[in-house]
Coordinates of C-alpha atoms and ligand atoms in Angstrom, one line a residue:
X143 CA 178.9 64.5 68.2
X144 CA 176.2 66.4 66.9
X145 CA 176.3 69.0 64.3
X146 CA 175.1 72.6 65.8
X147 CA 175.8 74.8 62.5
X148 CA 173.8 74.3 59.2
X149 CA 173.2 75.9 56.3
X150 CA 169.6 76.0 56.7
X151 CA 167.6 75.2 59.7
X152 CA 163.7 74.8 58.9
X153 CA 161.4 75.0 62.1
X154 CA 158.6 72.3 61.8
X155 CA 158.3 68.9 60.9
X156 CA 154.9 69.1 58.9
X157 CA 154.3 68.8 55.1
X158 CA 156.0 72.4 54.3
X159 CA 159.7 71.2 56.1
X160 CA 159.7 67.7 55.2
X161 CA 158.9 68.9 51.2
X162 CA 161.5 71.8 51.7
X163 CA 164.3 69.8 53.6
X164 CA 163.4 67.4 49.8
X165 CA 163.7 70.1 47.2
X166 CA 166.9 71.6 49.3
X167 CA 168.1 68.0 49.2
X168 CA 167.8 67.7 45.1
X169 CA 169.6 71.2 45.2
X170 CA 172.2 69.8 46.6
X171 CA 171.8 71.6 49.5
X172 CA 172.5 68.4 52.3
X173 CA 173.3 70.8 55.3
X174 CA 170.0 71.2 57.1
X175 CA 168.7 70.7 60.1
X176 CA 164.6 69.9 60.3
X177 CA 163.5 70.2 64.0
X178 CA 159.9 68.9 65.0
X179 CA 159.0 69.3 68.8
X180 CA 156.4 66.7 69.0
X181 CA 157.9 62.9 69.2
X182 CA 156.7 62.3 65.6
X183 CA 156.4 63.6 62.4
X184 CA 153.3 65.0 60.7
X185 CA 151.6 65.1 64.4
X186 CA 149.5 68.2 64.0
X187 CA 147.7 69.5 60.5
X188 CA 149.6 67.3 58.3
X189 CA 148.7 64.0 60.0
X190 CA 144.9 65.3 60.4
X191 CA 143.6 66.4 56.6
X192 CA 141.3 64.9 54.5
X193 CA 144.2 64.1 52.0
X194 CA 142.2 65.4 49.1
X195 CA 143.8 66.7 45.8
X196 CA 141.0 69.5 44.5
X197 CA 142.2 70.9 41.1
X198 CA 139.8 74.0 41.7
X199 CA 140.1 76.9 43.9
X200 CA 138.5 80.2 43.5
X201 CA 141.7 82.3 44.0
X202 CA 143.9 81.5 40.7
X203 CA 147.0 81.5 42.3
X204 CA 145.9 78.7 44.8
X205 CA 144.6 76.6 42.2
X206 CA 148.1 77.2 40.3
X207 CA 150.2 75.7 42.9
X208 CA 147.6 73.0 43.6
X209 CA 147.9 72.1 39.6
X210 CA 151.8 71.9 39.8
X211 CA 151.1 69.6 43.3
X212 CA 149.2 67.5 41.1
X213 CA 151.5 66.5 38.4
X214 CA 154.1 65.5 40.9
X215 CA 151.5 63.4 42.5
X216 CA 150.6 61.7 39.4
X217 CA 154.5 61.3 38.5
X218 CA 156.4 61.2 41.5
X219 CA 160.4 61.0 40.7
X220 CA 161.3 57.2 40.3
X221 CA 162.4 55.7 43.9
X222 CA 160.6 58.9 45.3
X223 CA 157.8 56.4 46.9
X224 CA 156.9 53.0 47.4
X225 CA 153.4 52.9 46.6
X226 CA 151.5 55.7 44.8
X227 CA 150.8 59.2 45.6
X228 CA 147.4 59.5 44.5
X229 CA 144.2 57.3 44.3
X230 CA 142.7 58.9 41.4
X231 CA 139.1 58.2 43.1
X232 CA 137.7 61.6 41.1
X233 CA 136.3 64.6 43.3
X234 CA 132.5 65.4 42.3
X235 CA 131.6 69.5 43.1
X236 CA 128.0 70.1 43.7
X237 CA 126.3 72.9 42.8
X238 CA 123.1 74.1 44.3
X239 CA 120.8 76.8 45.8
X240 CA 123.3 79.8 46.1
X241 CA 125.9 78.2 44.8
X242 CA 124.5 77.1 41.0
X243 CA 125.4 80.9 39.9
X244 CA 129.2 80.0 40.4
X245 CA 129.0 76.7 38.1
X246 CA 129.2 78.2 34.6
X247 CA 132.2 80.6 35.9
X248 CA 133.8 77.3 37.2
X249 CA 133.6 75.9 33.8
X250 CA 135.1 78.3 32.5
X251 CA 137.9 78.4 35.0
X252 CA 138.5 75.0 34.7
X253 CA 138.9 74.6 30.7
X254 CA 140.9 77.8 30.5
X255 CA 143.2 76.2 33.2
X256 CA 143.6 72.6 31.8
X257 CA 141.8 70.7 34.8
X258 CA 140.6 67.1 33.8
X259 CA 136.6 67.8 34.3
X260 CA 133.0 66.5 33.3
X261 CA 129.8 68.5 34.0
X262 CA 127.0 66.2 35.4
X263 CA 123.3 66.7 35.5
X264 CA 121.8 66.0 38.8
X265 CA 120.5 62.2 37.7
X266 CA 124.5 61.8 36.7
X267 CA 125.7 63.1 39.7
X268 CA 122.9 60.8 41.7
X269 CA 124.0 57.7 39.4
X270 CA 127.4 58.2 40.9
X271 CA 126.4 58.8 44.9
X272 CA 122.8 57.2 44.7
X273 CA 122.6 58.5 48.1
X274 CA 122.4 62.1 46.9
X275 CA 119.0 63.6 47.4
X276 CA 119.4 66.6 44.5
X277 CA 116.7 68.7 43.1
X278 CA 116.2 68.7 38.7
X279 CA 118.2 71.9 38.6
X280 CA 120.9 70.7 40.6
X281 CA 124.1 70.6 38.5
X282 CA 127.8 69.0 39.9
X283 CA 130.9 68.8 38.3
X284 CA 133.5 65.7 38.4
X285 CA 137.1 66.5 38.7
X286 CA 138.0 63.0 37.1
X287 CA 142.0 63.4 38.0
X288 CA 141.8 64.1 41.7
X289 CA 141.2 62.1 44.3
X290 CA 142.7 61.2 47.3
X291 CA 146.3 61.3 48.6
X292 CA 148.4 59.0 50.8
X293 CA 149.9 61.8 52.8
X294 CA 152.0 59.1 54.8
X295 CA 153.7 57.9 52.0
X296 CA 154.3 61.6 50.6
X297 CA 155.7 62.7 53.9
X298 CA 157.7 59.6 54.4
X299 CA 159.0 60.1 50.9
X300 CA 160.2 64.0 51.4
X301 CA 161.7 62.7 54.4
X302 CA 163.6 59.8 53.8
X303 CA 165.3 61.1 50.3
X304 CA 166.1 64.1 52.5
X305 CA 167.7 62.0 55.3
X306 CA 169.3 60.2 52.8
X307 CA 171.4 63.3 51.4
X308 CA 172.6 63.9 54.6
X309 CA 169.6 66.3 56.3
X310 CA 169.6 66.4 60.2
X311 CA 166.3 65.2 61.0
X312 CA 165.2 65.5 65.0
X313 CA 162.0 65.0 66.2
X314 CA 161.6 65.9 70.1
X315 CA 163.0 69.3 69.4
X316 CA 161.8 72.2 70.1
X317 CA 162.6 76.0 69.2
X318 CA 162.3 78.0 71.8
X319 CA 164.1 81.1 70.5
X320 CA 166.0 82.9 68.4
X321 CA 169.1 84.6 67.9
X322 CA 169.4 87.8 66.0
X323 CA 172.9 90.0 65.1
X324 CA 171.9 93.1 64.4
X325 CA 169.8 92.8 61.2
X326 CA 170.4 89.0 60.8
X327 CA 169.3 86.2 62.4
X328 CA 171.7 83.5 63.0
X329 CA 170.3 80.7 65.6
X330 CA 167.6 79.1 67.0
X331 CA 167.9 78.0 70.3
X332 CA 166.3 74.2 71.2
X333 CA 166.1 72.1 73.5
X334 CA 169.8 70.3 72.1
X335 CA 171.1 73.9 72.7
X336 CA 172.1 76.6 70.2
X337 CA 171.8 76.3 66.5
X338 CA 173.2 78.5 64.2
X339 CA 172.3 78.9 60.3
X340 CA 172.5 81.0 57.5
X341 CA 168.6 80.8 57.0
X342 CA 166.0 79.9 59.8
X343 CA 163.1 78.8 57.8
X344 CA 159.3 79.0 59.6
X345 CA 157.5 75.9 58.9
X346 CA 155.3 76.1 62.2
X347 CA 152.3 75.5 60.8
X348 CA 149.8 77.6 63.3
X349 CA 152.7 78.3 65.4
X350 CA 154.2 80.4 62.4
X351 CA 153.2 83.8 63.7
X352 CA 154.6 83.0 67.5
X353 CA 158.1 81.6 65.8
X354 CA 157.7 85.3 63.4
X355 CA 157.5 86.8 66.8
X356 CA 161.0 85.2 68.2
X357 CA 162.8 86.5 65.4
X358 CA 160.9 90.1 65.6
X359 CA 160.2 89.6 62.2
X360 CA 157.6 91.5 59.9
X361 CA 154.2 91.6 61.7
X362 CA 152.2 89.7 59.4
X363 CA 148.5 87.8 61.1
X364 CA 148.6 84.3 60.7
X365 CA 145.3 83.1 61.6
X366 CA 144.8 79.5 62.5
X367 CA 141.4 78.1 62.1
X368 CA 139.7 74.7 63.1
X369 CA 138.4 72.2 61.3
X370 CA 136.9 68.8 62.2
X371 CA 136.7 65.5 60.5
X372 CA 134.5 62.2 61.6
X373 CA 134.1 58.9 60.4
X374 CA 131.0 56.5 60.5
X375 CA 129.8 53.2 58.7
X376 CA 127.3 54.1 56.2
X377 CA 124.0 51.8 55.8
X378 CA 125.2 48.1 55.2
X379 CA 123.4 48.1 51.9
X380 CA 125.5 50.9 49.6
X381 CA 128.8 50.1 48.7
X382 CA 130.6 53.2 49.2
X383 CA 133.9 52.2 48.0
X384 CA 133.8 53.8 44.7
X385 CA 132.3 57.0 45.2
X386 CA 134.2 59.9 44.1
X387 CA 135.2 62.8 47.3
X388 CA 131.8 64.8 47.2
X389 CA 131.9 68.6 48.2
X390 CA 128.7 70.7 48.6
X391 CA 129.5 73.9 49.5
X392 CA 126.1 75.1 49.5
X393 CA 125.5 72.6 52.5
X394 CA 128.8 73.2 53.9
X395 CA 130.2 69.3 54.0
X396 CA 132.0 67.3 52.0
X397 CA 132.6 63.5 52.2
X398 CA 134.6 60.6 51.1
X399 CA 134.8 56.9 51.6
X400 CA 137.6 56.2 54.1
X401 CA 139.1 53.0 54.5
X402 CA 135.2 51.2 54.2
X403 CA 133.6 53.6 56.2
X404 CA 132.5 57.1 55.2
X405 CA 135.0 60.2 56.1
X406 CA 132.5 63.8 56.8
X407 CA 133.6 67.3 57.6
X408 CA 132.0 70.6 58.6
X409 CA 133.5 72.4 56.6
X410 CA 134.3 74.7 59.9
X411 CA 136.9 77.3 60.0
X412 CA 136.4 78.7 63.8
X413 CA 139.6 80.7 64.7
X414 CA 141.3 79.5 67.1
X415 CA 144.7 80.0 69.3
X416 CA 147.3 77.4 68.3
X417 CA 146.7 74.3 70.0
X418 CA 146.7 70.6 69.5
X419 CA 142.8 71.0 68.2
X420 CA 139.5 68.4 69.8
X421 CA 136.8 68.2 68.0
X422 CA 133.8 70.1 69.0
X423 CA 130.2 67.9 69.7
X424 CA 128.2 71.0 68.7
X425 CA 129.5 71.7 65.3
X426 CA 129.5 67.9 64.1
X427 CA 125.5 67.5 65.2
X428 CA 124.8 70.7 63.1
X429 CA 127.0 69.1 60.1
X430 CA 125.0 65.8 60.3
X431 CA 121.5 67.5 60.5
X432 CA 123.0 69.3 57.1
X433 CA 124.0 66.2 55.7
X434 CA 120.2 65.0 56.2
X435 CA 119.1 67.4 53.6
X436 CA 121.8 66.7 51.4
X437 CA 121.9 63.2 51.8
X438 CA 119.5 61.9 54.4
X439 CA 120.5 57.6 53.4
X440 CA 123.8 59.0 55.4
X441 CA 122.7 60.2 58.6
X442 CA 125.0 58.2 61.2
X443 CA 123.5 56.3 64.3
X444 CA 127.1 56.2 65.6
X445 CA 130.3 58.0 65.1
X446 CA 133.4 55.7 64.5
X447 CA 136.3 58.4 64.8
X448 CA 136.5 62.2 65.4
X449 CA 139.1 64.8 65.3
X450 CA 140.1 68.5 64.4
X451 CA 142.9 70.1 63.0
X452 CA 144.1 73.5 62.3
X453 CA 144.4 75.2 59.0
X454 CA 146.3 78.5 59.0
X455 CA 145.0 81.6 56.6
X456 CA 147.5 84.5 55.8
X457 CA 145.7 87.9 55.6
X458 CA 144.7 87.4 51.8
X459 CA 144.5 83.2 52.3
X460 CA 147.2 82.7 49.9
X461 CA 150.7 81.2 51.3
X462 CA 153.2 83.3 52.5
X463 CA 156.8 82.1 51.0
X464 CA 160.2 83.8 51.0
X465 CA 163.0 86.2 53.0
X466 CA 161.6 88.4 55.6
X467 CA 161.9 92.0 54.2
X468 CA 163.0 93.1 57.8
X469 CA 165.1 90.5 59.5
X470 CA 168.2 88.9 57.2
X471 CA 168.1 85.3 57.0
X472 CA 165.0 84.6 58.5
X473 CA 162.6 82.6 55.9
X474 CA 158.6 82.3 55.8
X475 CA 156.9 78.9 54.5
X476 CA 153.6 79.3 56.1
X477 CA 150.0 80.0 55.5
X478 CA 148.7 76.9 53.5
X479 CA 145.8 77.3 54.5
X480 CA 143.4 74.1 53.5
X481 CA 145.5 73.0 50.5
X482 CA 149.2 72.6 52.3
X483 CA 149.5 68.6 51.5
X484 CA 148.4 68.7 47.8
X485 CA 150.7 72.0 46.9
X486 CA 153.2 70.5 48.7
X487 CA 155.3 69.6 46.0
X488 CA 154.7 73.2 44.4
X489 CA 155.4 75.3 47.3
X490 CA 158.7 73.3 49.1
X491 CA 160.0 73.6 45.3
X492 CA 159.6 77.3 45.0
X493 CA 161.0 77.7 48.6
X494 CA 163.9 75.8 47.9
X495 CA 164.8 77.9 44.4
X496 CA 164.6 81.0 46.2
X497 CA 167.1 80.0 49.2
X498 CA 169.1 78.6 47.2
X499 CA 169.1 80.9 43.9
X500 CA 167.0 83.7 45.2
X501 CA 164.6 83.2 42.7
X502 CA 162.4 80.3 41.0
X503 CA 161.3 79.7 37.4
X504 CA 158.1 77.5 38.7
X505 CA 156.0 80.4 40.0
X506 CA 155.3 84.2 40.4
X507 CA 157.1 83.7 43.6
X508 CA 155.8 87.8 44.0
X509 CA 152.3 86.1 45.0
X510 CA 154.0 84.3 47.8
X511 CA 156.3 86.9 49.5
X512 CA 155.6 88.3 53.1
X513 CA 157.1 91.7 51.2
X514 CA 153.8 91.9 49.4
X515 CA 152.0 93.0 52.4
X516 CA 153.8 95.8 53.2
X517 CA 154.0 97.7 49.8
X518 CA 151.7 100.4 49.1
Ligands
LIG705 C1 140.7 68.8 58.9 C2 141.7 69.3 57.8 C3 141.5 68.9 56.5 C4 142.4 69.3 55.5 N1 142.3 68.8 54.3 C5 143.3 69.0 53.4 C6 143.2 68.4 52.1 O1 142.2 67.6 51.8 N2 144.2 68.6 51.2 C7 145.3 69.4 51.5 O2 146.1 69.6 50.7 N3 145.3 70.0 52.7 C8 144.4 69.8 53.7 N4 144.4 70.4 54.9 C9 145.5 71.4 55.1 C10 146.8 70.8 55.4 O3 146.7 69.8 56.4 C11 147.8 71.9 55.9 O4 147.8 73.0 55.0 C12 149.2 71.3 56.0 O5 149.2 70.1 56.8 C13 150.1 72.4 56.7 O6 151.4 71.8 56.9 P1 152.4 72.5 57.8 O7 153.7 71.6 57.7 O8 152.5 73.9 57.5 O9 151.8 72.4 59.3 P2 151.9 71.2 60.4 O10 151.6 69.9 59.8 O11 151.0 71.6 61.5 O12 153.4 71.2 60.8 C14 154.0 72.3 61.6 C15 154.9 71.6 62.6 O13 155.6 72.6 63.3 C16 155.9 72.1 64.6 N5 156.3 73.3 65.4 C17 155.6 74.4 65.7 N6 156.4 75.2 66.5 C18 157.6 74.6 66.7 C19 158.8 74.9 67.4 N7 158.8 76.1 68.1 N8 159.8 74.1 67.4 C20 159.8 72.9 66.7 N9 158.6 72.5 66.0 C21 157.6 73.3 66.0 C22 154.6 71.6 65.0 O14 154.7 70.6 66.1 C23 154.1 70.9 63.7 O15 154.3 69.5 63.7 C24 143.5 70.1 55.9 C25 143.7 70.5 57.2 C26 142.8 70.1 58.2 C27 143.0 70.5 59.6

């Protein structure tokens, strides 16, 4: 017979409950339940990013938690994984036009940090992507430890060590309310009937503000936004294969070689209700025409693959981690924004230390609380 009472049930089978349903596993903590609605894993942002690992973010805390996802990467736990984490294929920042006045402060950032980097004149960066059409004073930077992750293998790996201990894992199961006594909320109720648990934990992705809602928890805006992702064969005579991940934020793309072919994104961020995201014809023809000036070699005749995905910003874009402060037992683990795969291993850590111990010697779990946006 199934089990209906746990000591934690985590809502959403993504990247945040598959890593938290993990570090509650090494806790010792074996009583969970992890409830997906869709028929399979990983189906929504998780199973739709462009797997990078980018050691550099402009908002310190972010590139904290990115930096502790990275040596777990690297050094996964023996018997974690089957194959590796990370293809350390390197990341190479460009910085142009507007952007060239940030590339000394990133420097900076990035020594004082302990990020793995090289600063490259343009005819560097170009002798890397010979595609690259860069003016003299264009300068990039390589981020020689990052590179690209194999998300399937880190998902698969949360999930099966956490099966493994004894976790609950349904997929087809949807939350569809919850159950509050008095102060506390004790249940979720699904489509296998009630659920009852000590701590209901919010791992919906861009549904995290409508599960908040169920529980009447603190009103903090989650705002999903859209971003799209194509693939195309570039021209038959460059070998793509080694090319680092390129990012240009001056011309708002970045792109990567992808299983032989070439892997480009927008760079949008349209908000947008939640949804299972399509991609949008509009914003990938503007994206290509800004790839033409960047790197006009790459211009595609034909698109292989397209698709979106949603990435989900807290009010101050930083994750939002820990207890409600107004509903008992109810537990955020949302808001990861663009970065949610490679601070996976960071943030499902530090949620896990604070359920089970109430506090975490990883991070300044302060950041990360939904408390923070309600004191003066
Ligand atoms: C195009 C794109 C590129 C990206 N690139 C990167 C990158 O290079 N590196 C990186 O680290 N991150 C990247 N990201 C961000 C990353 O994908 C997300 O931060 C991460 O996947 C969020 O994981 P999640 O588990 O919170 O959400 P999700 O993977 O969306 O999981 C949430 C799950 O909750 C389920 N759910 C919702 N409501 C209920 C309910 N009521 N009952 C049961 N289940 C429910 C949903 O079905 C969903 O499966 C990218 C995202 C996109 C879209």
């Amino acid at each position: 017979m199934d089990r209906t009472d746990f000591e934690v049930i985590i809502i959403g089978g993504g990247i945040a409950g598959a890593s938290l349903a993990y570090f509650l596993s090494q806790k010792g903590v074996s009583d969970i339940a992890l409830l997906e609605r869709e028929p399979q894993h990983g189906y929504h942002s998780t199973g739709r990013s462009a797997a990078s690992l980018v050691e550099w973010d402009p908002i310190a805390s972010v590139q904290q938690l990115k930096a502790i996802g990275g040596k777990f990467l690297r050094n996964p736990p023996a018997g974690f994984c089957e194959n590796p984490l990370l293809l350390p294929s390197q990341v190479m920042l460009l910085y142009r036009g507007a952007m060239l006045g940030d590339f000394d402060a990133t420097l900076g950032t990035l020594s004082r940090d302990g990020v793995e980097f090289a600063p490259l004149s343009h005819s560097e960066a170009i002798a890397r992507v010979p595609a690259l059409d860069l003016g003299g004073s264009d300068r990039a930077i390589l981020l020689s430890a990052d590179g690209r992750i194999d998300v399937h293998e880190l998902l698969t790996g949360y999930l099966r060590s956490a099966r493994h201990a004894g976790a609950d894992i349904r997929v087809s199961t949807e939350v569809r309310g919850l159950v509050t006594d008095g102060e506390r909320c004790v249940g979720a109720l699904t489509d296998a009937g009630m659920l009852t648990a000590k701590w209901i934990v919010d791992a919906a992705g861009a549904w995290g503000g409508l599960v908040a809602k169920l529980a009447n928890a603190a009103p903090i805006r989650l705002e999903p936004r859209r971003r799209t992702i194509v693939i195309f064969d570039p021209p038959s005579d460059l070998d793509v294969r080694a090319w680092p991940f390129v990012i240009s934020e001056a011309d708002q793309v970045y792109f990567s070689p992808e299983s032989g072919g070439l892997l480009l994104s927008p760079m949008d961020q349209i908000p947008i209700e939640p949804c299972d995201a399509q991609p949008d014809d509009e914003i990938i023809a503007a994206a290509i025409e800004r790839l033409r000036s960047l790197a006009p070699r790459l211009v595609p005749r034909a698109l292989k693959r397209r698709w979106a995905g949603l990435r989900t910003f807290s009010p101050d874009s930083v994750p939002v981690v820990g207890p409600d402060p107004r509903v008992k037992g109810f537990f955020w683990l949302t808001g990861q924004a663009g970065f949610g795969i490679e601070s996976s291993p960071a943030i499902g850590r530090i949620a896990a230390d604070l359920i089970v111990d109430g506090s975490t010697d990883v991070f300044d779990a302060s950041i990360l609380s939904p408390a923070r946006f309600f004191e003066k």
